[in-house]
Amino acid sequence: MFLKVFLLAAAAVVVCAASPDEVRIYNGQTAYIRNIPHQVALLNVSKPATNQHFCGGSLIGPQWILTAAHCVVNYKPAELNVRVGSSFFAQKGRVVPISRIVVHPGFKPSTMDNDLALLKITYEVFATGGAMRLSVPLPKSTEVFAEGTSCTISGWGRMENGLKSPVLKEATIPIANRKLCIRNYAGALISITDNMICAGFFNATKDTCAGDSGGPLTCRGKLVGVTSFGKGCSVKNYPGLYASVAKARTWITEETGI
């Protein structure tokens, strides 16, 4: 299976029990951080500055980021930074240290269930002048987004040429037919749980990919899902899989007050 550590790719990535696969955004277009101000880049501080990015995340409050558990479960806070407010993962914006990592207690690496984690940054971040909201609203725990709902995925993951995009990319995808997703993934011996959302195209036109993991799936202005995994990148019949934010609302509120 591939973990969606890369962004807007044409197909989803699947994660293996011990080592999830990567994902990226295929067939995406250039995005601007002013239109996706909640998007952040996760950085591994032990690597060269030009190659620190490995996952994405979303600001859900002035001091909290929601990302994928598989991105951070093996890290300590001191090993990570986040870049906020930039369309580029290696320049501009602000680089902020992380003070705390909270992995969802129900996260299961073998199945990728509850693939969510919260990151607390060392200080609050706000838009210059306070004219723009940086954090993205969250759905209610009972909120459902129907098949066909138009959503946006974004990130710096691998593109069609296999290279990571230095500039933020985005693509528009729909919430997919859940029953068909479950059936197709069952054929690949992958179970889609109630804590997962299937989104994308069955004809493999747009998808997230390696490097996109942890990034946002936003629908109607709300953070509905977190890029998790899939069966490769832009693989026909296998839309991407995203961790459901609505299903984790109680946990998010308990940890952050949001």
Short mmCIF file of N, CA and C in Angstrom, two decimals, residues 76-232:
data_model
loop_
_atom_site.label_atom_id
_atom_site.label_comp_id
_atom_site.label_asym_id
_atom_site.label_seq_id
_atom_site.Cartn_x
_atom_site.Cartn_y
_atom_site.Cartn_z
N LYS A 76 9.73 12.77 17.24
CA LYS A 76 9.61 13.54 18.46
C LYS A 76 9.41 14.99 18.04
N PRO A 77 8.74 15.80 18.88
CA PRO A 77 8.49 17.20 18.51
C PRO A 77 9.73 17.97 18.06
N ALA A 78 10.85 17.76 18.73
CA ALA A 78 12.07 18.51 18.41
C ALA A 78 12.62 18.18 17.02
N GLU A 79 12.14 17.10 16.42
CA GLU A 79 12.64 16.69 15.11
C GLU A 79 11.85 17.32 13.95
N LEU A 80 10.81 18.06 14.29
CA LEU A 80 9.93 18.60 13.25
C LEU A 80 9.71 20.11 13.38
N ASN A 81 9.53 20.74 12.23
CA ASN A 81 9.05 22.11 12.14
C ASN A 81 7.89 22.12 11.15
N VAL A 82 7.16 23.23 11.10
CA VAL A 82 6.15 23.40 10.06
C VAL A 82 6.38 24.76 9.40
N ARG A 83 6.15 24.80 8.09
CA ARG A 83 6.22 26.07 7.38
C ARG A 83 4.79 26.55 7.16
N VAL A 84 4.51 27.74 7.61
CA VAL A 84 3.18 28.33 7.54
C VAL A 84 3.19 29.55 6.62
N GLY A 85 2.13 29.71 5.84
CA GLY A 85 1.97 30.94 5.06
C GLY A 85 2.81 31.04 3.82
N SER A 86 3.13 29.93 3.17
CA SER A 86 3.92 29.97 1.94
C SER A 86 3.41 28.97 0.92
N SER A 87 3.48 29.34 -0.36
CA SER A 87 3.13 28.43 -1.45
C SER A 87 4.29 27.50 -1.77
N PHE A 88 5.43 27.73 -1.11
CA PHE A 88 6.64 26.95 -1.35
C PHE A 88 7.03 26.20 -0.08
N PHE A 89 7.40 24.93 -0.20
CA PHE A 89 7.72 24.18 1.01
C PHE A 89 9.11 24.49 1.55
N ALA A 90 9.96 25.14 0.72
CA ALA A 90 11.34 25.36 1.14
C ALA A 90 11.71 26.83 1.30
N GLN A 91 10.75 27.73 1.16
CA GLN A 91 11.08 29.14 1.30
C GLN A 91 9.85 29.98 1.63
N LYS A 92 10.09 31.17 2.13
CA LYS A 92 9.07 32.16 2.47
C LYS A 92 8.19 31.67 3.63
N GLY A 93 7.22 32.48 3.99
CA GLY A 93 6.37 32.16 5.12
C GLY A 93 7.14 32.16 6.43
N ARG A 94 6.65 31.40 7.40
CA ARG A 94 7.30 31.29 8.71
C ARG A 94 7.53 29.82 9.06
N VAL A 95 8.70 29.52 9.59
CA VAL A 95 9.01 28.17 10.06
C VAL A 95 8.83 28.16 11.57
N VAL A 96 7.94 27.28 12.04
CA VAL A 96 7.59 27.27 13.46
C VAL A 96 7.89 25.89 14.06
N PRO A 97 8.54 25.83 15.21
CA PRO A 97 8.81 24.54 15.87
C PRO A 97 7.53 23.93 16.43
N ILE A 98 7.58 22.62 16.65
CA ILE A 98 6.46 21.89 17.22
C ILE A 98 6.78 21.55 18.68
N SER A 99 5.80 21.74 19.55
CA SER A 99 6.03 21.47 20.97
C SER A 99 5.36 20.19 21.46
N ARG A 100 4.39 19.68 20.69
CA ARG A 100 3.66 18.49 21.13
C ARG A 100 3.07 17.73 19.95
N ILE A 101 3.11 16.42 20.01
CA ILE A 101 2.50 15.55 19.01
C ILE A 101 1.49 14.66 19.71
N VAL A 102 0.24 14.66 19.23
CA VAL A 102 -0.82 13.83 19.82
C VAL A 102 -1.38 12.94 18.72
N VAL A 103 -1.04 11.66 18.75
CA VAL A 103 -1.55 10.70 17.77
C VAL A 103 -2.91 10.18 18.23
N HIS A 104 -3.84 10.05 17.30
CA HIS A 104 -5.17 9.54 17.66
C HIS A 104 -5.02 8.19 18.37
N PRO A 105 -5.67 8.02 19.51
CA PRO A 105 -5.52 6.77 20.28
C PRO A 105 -6.01 5.53 19.54
N GLY A 106 -6.83 5.74 18.51
CA GLY A 106 -7.35 4.60 17.76
C GLY A 106 -6.59 4.32 16.48
N PHE A 107 -5.46 5.00 16.28
CA PHE A 107 -4.69 4.79 15.05
C PHE A 107 -4.12 3.38 14.98
N LYS A 108 -4.36 2.72 13.84
CA LYS A 108 -3.85 1.36 13.62
C LYS A 108 -3.02 1.34 12.34
N PRO A 109 -1.69 1.31 12.46
CA PRO A 109 -0.83 1.31 11.27
C PRO A 109 -1.12 0.17 10.30
N SER A 110 -1.58 -0.96 10.80
CA SER A 110 -1.82 -2.11 9.94
C SER A 110 -3.01 -1.91 9.02
N THR A 111 -3.97 -1.08 9.44
CA THR A 111 -5.17 -0.85 8.62
C THR A 111 -5.32 0.62 8.23
N MET A 112 -4.53 1.49 8.82
CA MET A 112 -4.60 2.94 8.60
C MET A 112 -5.89 3.54 9.14
N ASP A 113 -6.55 2.84 10.04
CA ASP A 113 -7.77 3.38 10.65
C ASP A 113 -7.40 4.51 11.60
N ASN A 114 -8.25 5.56 11.64
CA ASN A 114 -8.01 6.72 12.50
C ASN A 114 -6.62 7.33 12.26
N ASP A 115 -6.31 7.54 11.00
CA ASP A 115 -4.98 8.06 10.62
C ASP A 115 -4.91 9.58 10.83
N LEU A 116 -4.92 9.99 12.09
CA LEU A 116 -4.95 11.41 12.43
C LEU A 116 -3.99 11.71 13.58
N ALA A 117 -3.43 12.91 13.54
CA ALA A 117 -2.57 13.37 14.64
C ALA A 117 -2.68 14.88 14.74
N LEU A 118 -2.53 15.38 15.95
CA LEU A 118 -2.55 16.81 16.22
C LEU A 118 -1.14 17.28 16.56
N LEU A 119 -0.76 18.42 16.03
CA LEU A 119 0.53 19.02 16.33
C LEU A 119 0.29 20.38 16.98
N LYS A 120 0.90 20.59 18.12
CA LYS A 120 0.82 21.90 18.76
C LYS A 120 2.11 22.64 18.46
N ILE A 121 1.99 23.84 17.88
CA ILE A 121 3.18 24.62 17.58
C ILE A 121 3.52 25.53 18.75
N THR A 122 4.75 26.02 18.78
CA THR A 122 5.26 26.69 19.98
C THR A 122 4.63 28.05 20.24
N TYR A 123 4.06 28.67 19.20
CA TYR A 123 3.37 29.95 19.42
C TYR A 123 2.23 30.09 18.41
N GLU A 124 1.29 30.95 18.72
CA GLU A 124 0.13 31.14 17.86
C GLU A 124 0.52 31.91 16.60
N VAL A 125 -0.12 31.55 15.48
CA VAL A 125 0.14 32.24 14.22
C VAL A 125 -1.15 32.87 13.72
N PHE A 126 -1.02 34.07 13.22
CA PHE A 126 -2.17 34.80 12.68
C PHE A 126 -1.76 35.44 11.36
N ALA A 127 -2.74 35.76 10.52
CA ALA A 127 -2.47 36.46 9.28
C ALA A 127 -2.00 37.88 9.58
N THR A 128 -1.13 38.40 8.73
CA THR A 128 -0.64 39.77 8.91
C THR A 128 -1.81 40.75 8.94
N GLY A 129 -1.88 41.53 9.97
CA GLY A 129 -2.96 42.51 10.07
C GLY A 129 -4.28 41.92 10.51
N GLY A 130 -4.33 40.58 10.63
CA GLY A 130 -5.54 39.92 11.06
C GLY A 130 -6.69 39.98 10.07
N ALA A 131 -6.38 40.31 8.80
CA ALA A 131 -7.43 40.46 7.79
C ALA A 131 -7.94 39.12 7.26
N MET A 132 -7.16 38.08 7.42
CA MET A 132 -7.53 36.78 6.87
C MET A 132 -7.50 35.70 7.95
N ARG A 133 -8.44 34.80 7.87
CA ARG A 133 -8.44 33.66 8.79
C ARG A 133 -7.51 32.60 8.24
N LEU A 134 -6.56 32.14 9.05
CA LEU A 134 -5.63 31.11 8.60
C LEU A 134 -6.20 29.72 8.83
N SER A 135 -6.86 29.50 9.94
CA SER A 135 -7.36 28.16 10.25
C SER A 135 -8.61 27.83 9.45
N VAL A 136 -8.79 26.54 9.19
CA VAL A 136 -9.93 26.07 8.41
C VAL A 136 -11.02 25.55 9.34
N PRO A 137 -12.29 25.88 9.09
CA PRO A 137 -13.38 25.37 9.93
C PRO A 137 -13.49 23.85 9.85
N LEU A 138 -13.97 23.25 10.92
CA LEU A 138 -14.16 21.80 10.97
C LEU A 138 -15.65 21.45 10.87
N PRO A 139 -15.96 20.28 10.34
CA PRO A 139 -17.37 19.86 10.28
C PRO A 139 -17.86 19.41 11.65
N LYS A 140 -19.15 19.36 11.81
CA LYS A 140 -19.73 18.81 13.03
C LYS A 140 -19.58 17.29 13.00
N SER A 141 -19.66 16.67 14.16
CA SER A 141 -19.47 15.21 14.23
C SER A 141 -20.55 14.45 13.46
N THR A 142 -21.71 15.08 13.27
CA THR A 142 -22.83 14.43 12.59
C THR A 142 -22.93 14.83 11.12
N GLU A 143 -22.01 15.70 10.68
CA GLU A 143 -22.10 16.23 9.32
C GLU A 143 -21.67 15.18 8.29
N VAL A 144 -22.46 15.06 7.22
CA VAL A 144 -22.19 14.09 6.16
C VAL A 144 -22.07 14.83 4.83
N PHE A 145 -21.10 14.45 4.03
CA PHE A 145 -20.91 15.05 2.72
C PHE A 145 -21.21 13.98 1.67
N ALA A 146 -22.26 14.22 0.91
CA ALA A 146 -22.81 13.22 0.01
C ALA A 146 -21.91 12.94 -1.19
N GLU A 147 -22.14 11.78 -1.80
CA GLU A 147 -21.46 11.42 -3.03
C GLU A 147 -21.63 12.52 -4.06
N GLY A 148 -20.54 12.87 -4.72
CA GLY A 148 -20.59 13.91 -5.73
C GLY A 148 -20.24 15.29 -5.23
N THR A 149 -20.18 15.49 -3.89
CA THR A 149 -19.80 16.79 -3.34
C THR A 149 -18.41 17.18 -3.85
N SER A 150 -18.29 18.38 -4.35
CA SER A 150 -17.02 18.86 -4.89
C SER A 150 -16.08 19.27 -3.76
N CYS A 151 -14.85 18.76 -3.80
CA CYS A 151 -13.86 19.01 -2.75
C CYS A 151 -12.52 19.38 -3.37
N THR A 152 -11.64 19.94 -2.54
CA THR A 152 -10.31 20.33 -3.00
C THR A 152 -9.24 19.59 -2.22
N ILE A 153 -8.23 19.10 -2.93
CA ILE A 153 -7.06 18.49 -2.32
C ILE A 153 -5.86 19.38 -2.67
N SER A 154 -4.87 19.42 -1.79
CA SER A 154 -3.72 20.28 -2.06
C SER A 154 -2.47 19.73 -1.38
N GLY A 155 -1.31 20.13 -1.91
CA GLY A 155 -0.06 19.69 -1.33
C GLY A 155 1.14 19.84 -2.25
N TRP A 156 2.27 19.38 -1.76
CA TRP A 156 3.53 19.47 -2.51
C TRP A 156 4.04 18.08 -2.91
N GLY A 157 3.17 17.11 -3.00
CA GLY A 157 3.59 15.74 -3.27
C GLY A 157 4.03 15.49 -4.69
N ARG A 158 4.37 14.27 -4.97
CA ARG A 158 4.86 13.86 -6.29
C ARG A 158 3.85 14.17 -7.38
N MET A 159 4.39 14.56 -8.52
CA MET A 159 3.55 14.86 -9.68
C MET A 159 3.64 13.70 -10.67
N GLU A 160 3.04 13.89 -11.85
CA GLU A 160 3.03 12.82 -12.85
C GLU A 160 4.43 12.38 -13.25
N ASN A 161 5.40 13.31 -13.18
CA ASN A 161 6.77 12.98 -13.57
C ASN A 161 7.57 12.33 -12.45
N GLY A 162 6.91 12.10 -11.30
CA GLY A 162 7.57 11.43 -10.19
C GLY A 162 8.36 12.35 -9.27
N LEU A 163 8.41 13.64 -9.63
CA LEU A 163 9.15 14.60 -8.83
C LEU A 163 8.23 15.34 -7.87
N LYS A 164 8.77 15.74 -6.72
CA LYS A 164 8.01 16.51 -5.76
C LYS A 164 7.85 17.94 -6.29
N SER A 165 6.68 18.51 -6.11
CA SER A 165 6.45 19.87 -6.58
C SER A 165 6.95 20.88 -5.55
N PRO A 166 7.82 21.83 -5.96
CA PRO A 166 8.29 22.85 -5.01
C PRO A 166 7.22 23.89 -4.72
N VAL A 167 6.21 23.96 -5.60
CA VAL A 167 5.12 24.92 -5.46
C VAL A 167 3.83 24.19 -5.13
N LEU A 168 3.02 24.77 -4.28
CA LEU A 168 1.77 24.15 -3.86
C LEU A 168 0.87 23.86 -5.06
N LYS A 169 0.28 22.67 -5.07
CA LYS A 169 -0.64 22.25 -6.13
C LYS A 169 -2.00 21.94 -5.51
N GLU A 170 -3.03 22.04 -6.34
CA GLU A 170 -4.38 21.70 -5.89
C GLU A 170 -5.15 21.05 -7.02
N ALA A 171 -6.21 20.35 -6.66
CA ALA A 171 -7.09 19.74 -7.66
C ALA A 171 -8.48 19.60 -7.04
N THR A 172 -9.46 19.57 -7.91
CA THR A 172 -10.85 19.39 -7.46
C THR A 172 -11.29 17.96 -7.73
N ILE A 173 -11.81 17.30 -6.70
CA ILE A 173 -12.27 15.93 -6.82
C ILE A 173 -13.62 15.79 -6.11
N PRO A 174 -14.41 14.76 -6.45
CA PRO A 174 -15.68 14.55 -5.78
C PRO A 174 -15.61 13.50 -4.68
N ILE A 175 -16.54 13.56 -3.74
CA ILE A 175 -16.72 12.43 -2.83
C ILE A 175 -17.19 11.27 -3.69
N ALA A 176 -16.53 10.12 -3.56
CA ALA A 176 -16.80 8.98 -4.44
C ALA A 176 -17.92 8.09 -3.90
N ASN A 177 -18.42 7.22 -4.76
CA ASN A 177 -19.44 6.25 -4.38
C ASN A 177 -18.83 5.29 -3.36
N ARG A 178 -19.34 5.31 -2.14
CA ARG A 178 -18.72 4.55 -1.05
C ARG A 178 -18.83 3.04 -1.27
N LYS A 179 -19.99 2.59 -1.70
CA LYS A 179 -20.18 1.14 -1.89
C LYS A 179 -19.21 0.60 -2.95
N LEU A 180 -19.03 1.35 -4.03
CA LEU A 180 -18.12 0.91 -5.08
C LEU A 180 -16.68 0.93 -4.59
N CYS A 181 -16.34 1.95 -3.79
CA CYS A 181 -15.00 2.04 -3.21
C CYS A 181 -14.71 0.83 -2.33
N ILE A 182 -15.66 0.52 -1.47
CA ILE A 182 -15.50 -0.61 -0.55
C ILE A 182 -15.32 -1.90 -1.33
N ARG A 183 -16.12 -2.08 -2.37
CA ARG A 183 -16.03 -3.31 -3.17
C ARG A 183 -14.68 -3.40 -3.88
N ASN A 184 -14.26 -2.31 -4.50
CA ASN A 184 -13.00 -2.34 -5.24
C ASN A 184 -11.80 -2.56 -4.32
N TYR A 185 -11.78 -1.87 -3.19
CA TYR A 185 -10.65 -2.03 -2.27
C TYR A 185 -10.65 -3.41 -1.61
N ALA A 186 -11.83 -3.99 -1.43
CA ALA A 186 -11.89 -5.34 -0.86
C ALA A 186 -11.16 -6.31 -1.78
N GLY A 187 -11.24 -6.06 -3.09
CA GLY A 187 -10.53 -6.91 -4.04
C GLY A 187 -9.03 -6.80 -3.91
N ALA A 188 -8.56 -5.70 -3.33
CA ALA A 188 -7.13 -5.50 -3.08
C ALA A 188 -6.78 -5.81 -1.63
N LEU A 189 -7.72 -6.44 -0.92
CA LEU A 189 -7.55 -6.85 0.48
C LEU A 189 -7.32 -5.65 1.41
N ILE A 190 -8.00 -4.55 1.11
CA ILE A 190 -7.94 -3.35 1.94
C ILE A 190 -9.34 -3.03 2.43
N SER A 191 -9.48 -2.85 3.74
CA SER A 191 -10.79 -2.57 4.32
C SER A 191 -10.97 -1.06 4.52
N ILE A 192 -12.10 -0.55 4.06
CA ILE A 192 -12.45 0.85 4.27
C ILE A 192 -13.36 0.91 5.49
N THR A 193 -12.90 1.55 6.54
CA THR A 193 -13.66 1.61 7.79
C THR A 193 -14.59 2.83 7.80
N ASP A 194 -15.41 2.92 8.84
CA ASP A 194 -16.32 4.06 8.99
C ASP A 194 -15.56 5.36 9.23
N ASN A 195 -14.27 5.24 9.58
CA ASN A 195 -13.46 6.43 9.86
C ASN A 195 -12.69 6.91 8.63
N MET A 196 -13.05 6.40 7.46
CA MET A 196 -12.39 6.77 6.21
C MET A 196 -13.39 7.32 5.22
N ILE A 197 -12.91 8.22 4.38
CA ILE A 197 -13.70 8.81 3.30
C ILE A 197 -13.01 8.46 1.99
N CYS A 198 -13.80 8.03 1.01
CA CYS A 198 -13.27 7.74 -0.32
C CYS A 198 -13.61 8.93 -1.21
N ALA A 199 -12.59 9.51 -1.83
CA ALA A 199 -12.81 10.69 -2.67
C ALA A 199 -11.88 10.66 -3.87
N GLY A 200 -12.42 11.06 -5.02
CA GLY A 200 -11.62 11.07 -6.24
C GLY A 200 -12.37 10.45 -7.40
N PHE A 201 -11.62 10.12 -8.43
CA PHE A 201 -12.21 9.60 -9.67
C PHE A 201 -11.85 8.13 -9.88
N PHE A 202 -12.83 7.35 -10.32
CA PHE A 202 -12.57 5.94 -10.61
C PHE A 202 -11.80 5.78 -11.92
N ASN A 203 -11.78 6.83 -12.74
CA ASN A 203 -11.03 6.75 -14.00
C ASN A 203 -9.60 7.26 -13.86
N ALA A 204 -9.18 7.51 -12.63
CA ALA A 204 -7.78 7.82 -12.32
C ALA A 204 -7.28 9.09 -12.98
N THR A 205 -8.04 10.18 -12.91
CA THR A 205 -7.59 11.42 -13.53
C THR A 205 -6.86 12.34 -12.56
N LYS A 206 -7.33 12.41 -11.31
CA LYS A 206 -6.69 13.27 -10.33
C LYS A 206 -6.64 12.54 -8.99
N ASP A 207 -5.57 12.79 -8.22
CA ASP A 207 -5.42 12.09 -6.95
C ASP A 207 -4.28 12.72 -6.15
N THR A 208 -4.20 12.34 -4.89
CA THR A 208 -3.06 12.71 -4.07
C THR A 208 -2.00 11.64 -4.19
N CYS A 209 -0.76 11.98 -3.79
CA CYS A 209 0.31 10.99 -3.90
C CYS A 209 1.36 11.24 -2.82
N ALA A 210 2.48 10.53 -2.90
CA ALA A 210 3.52 10.62 -1.88
C ALA A 210 3.92 12.07 -1.64
N GLY A 211 3.91 12.47 -0.38
CA GLY A 211 4.25 13.84 -0.03
C GLY A 211 3.01 14.66 0.30
N ASP A 212 1.84 14.16 -0.11
CA ASP A 212 0.58 14.85 0.15
C ASP A 212 -0.06 14.39 1.45
N SER A 213 0.42 13.30 1.99
CA SER A 213 -0.15 12.77 3.23
C SER A 213 -0.27 13.85 4.28
N GLY A 214 -1.38 13.80 5.02
CA GLY A 214 -1.60 14.77 6.09
C GLY A 214 -2.26 16.05 5.63
N GLY A 215 -2.27 16.27 4.32
CA GLY A 215 -2.86 17.48 3.77
C GLY A 215 -4.37 17.46 3.77
N PRO A 216 -5.00 18.58 3.40
CA PRO A 216 -6.45 18.72 3.51
C PRO A 216 -7.28 18.21 2.35
N LEU A 217 -8.45 17.68 2.70
CA LEU A 217 -9.54 17.45 1.78
C LEU A 217 -10.63 18.40 2.26
N THR A 218 -10.83 19.50 1.56
CA THR A 218 -11.81 20.49 2.00
C THR A 218 -13.03 20.47 1.09
N CYS A 219 -14.19 20.50 1.72
CA CYS A 219 -15.45 20.48 0.99
C CYS A 219 -16.36 21.57 1.57
N ARG A 220 -16.89 22.39 0.71
CA ARG A 220 -17.76 23.49 1.14
C ARG A 220 -17.11 24.32 2.26
N GLY A 221 -15.80 24.54 2.11
CA GLY A 221 -15.08 25.40 3.05
C GLY A 221 -14.70 24.77 4.37
N LYS A 222 -14.93 23.46 4.53
CA LYS A 222 -14.61 22.78 5.79
C LYS A 222 -13.58 21.67 5.56
N LEU A 223 -12.78 21.42 6.60
CA LEU A 223 -11.78 20.34 6.53
C LEU A 223 -12.49 19.01 6.79
N VAL A 224 -12.84 18.33 5.73
CA VAL A 224 -13.63 17.10 5.83
C VAL A 224 -12.75 15.87 6.02
N GLY A 225 -11.58 15.89 5.39
CA GLY A 225 -10.71 14.72 5.48
C GLY A 225 -9.24 15.10 5.51
N VAL A 226 -8.42 14.13 5.91
CA VAL A 226 -6.96 14.29 5.93
C VAL A 226 -6.38 13.22 5.01
N THR A 227 -5.54 13.62 4.06
CA THR A 227 -4.97 12.69 3.09
C THR A 227 -4.27 11.54 3.81
N SER A 228 -4.67 10.31 3.49
CA SER A 228 -4.17 9.15 4.22
C SER A 228 -3.43 8.16 3.32
N PHE A 229 -4.17 7.38 2.52
CA PHE A 229 -3.50 6.39 1.68
C PHE A 229 -4.39 5.96 0.53
N GLY A 230 -3.95 4.98 -0.24
CA GLY A 230 -4.70 4.47 -1.38
C GLY A 230 -3.93 3.35 -2.04
N LYS A 231 -4.39 2.92 -3.18
CA LYS A 231 -3.71 1.84 -3.90
C LYS A 231 -2.89 2.43 -5.03
N GLY A 232 -1.72 2.92 -4.69
CA GLY A 232 -0.89 3.58 -5.68
C GLY A 232 -1.38 4.99 -5.91
#
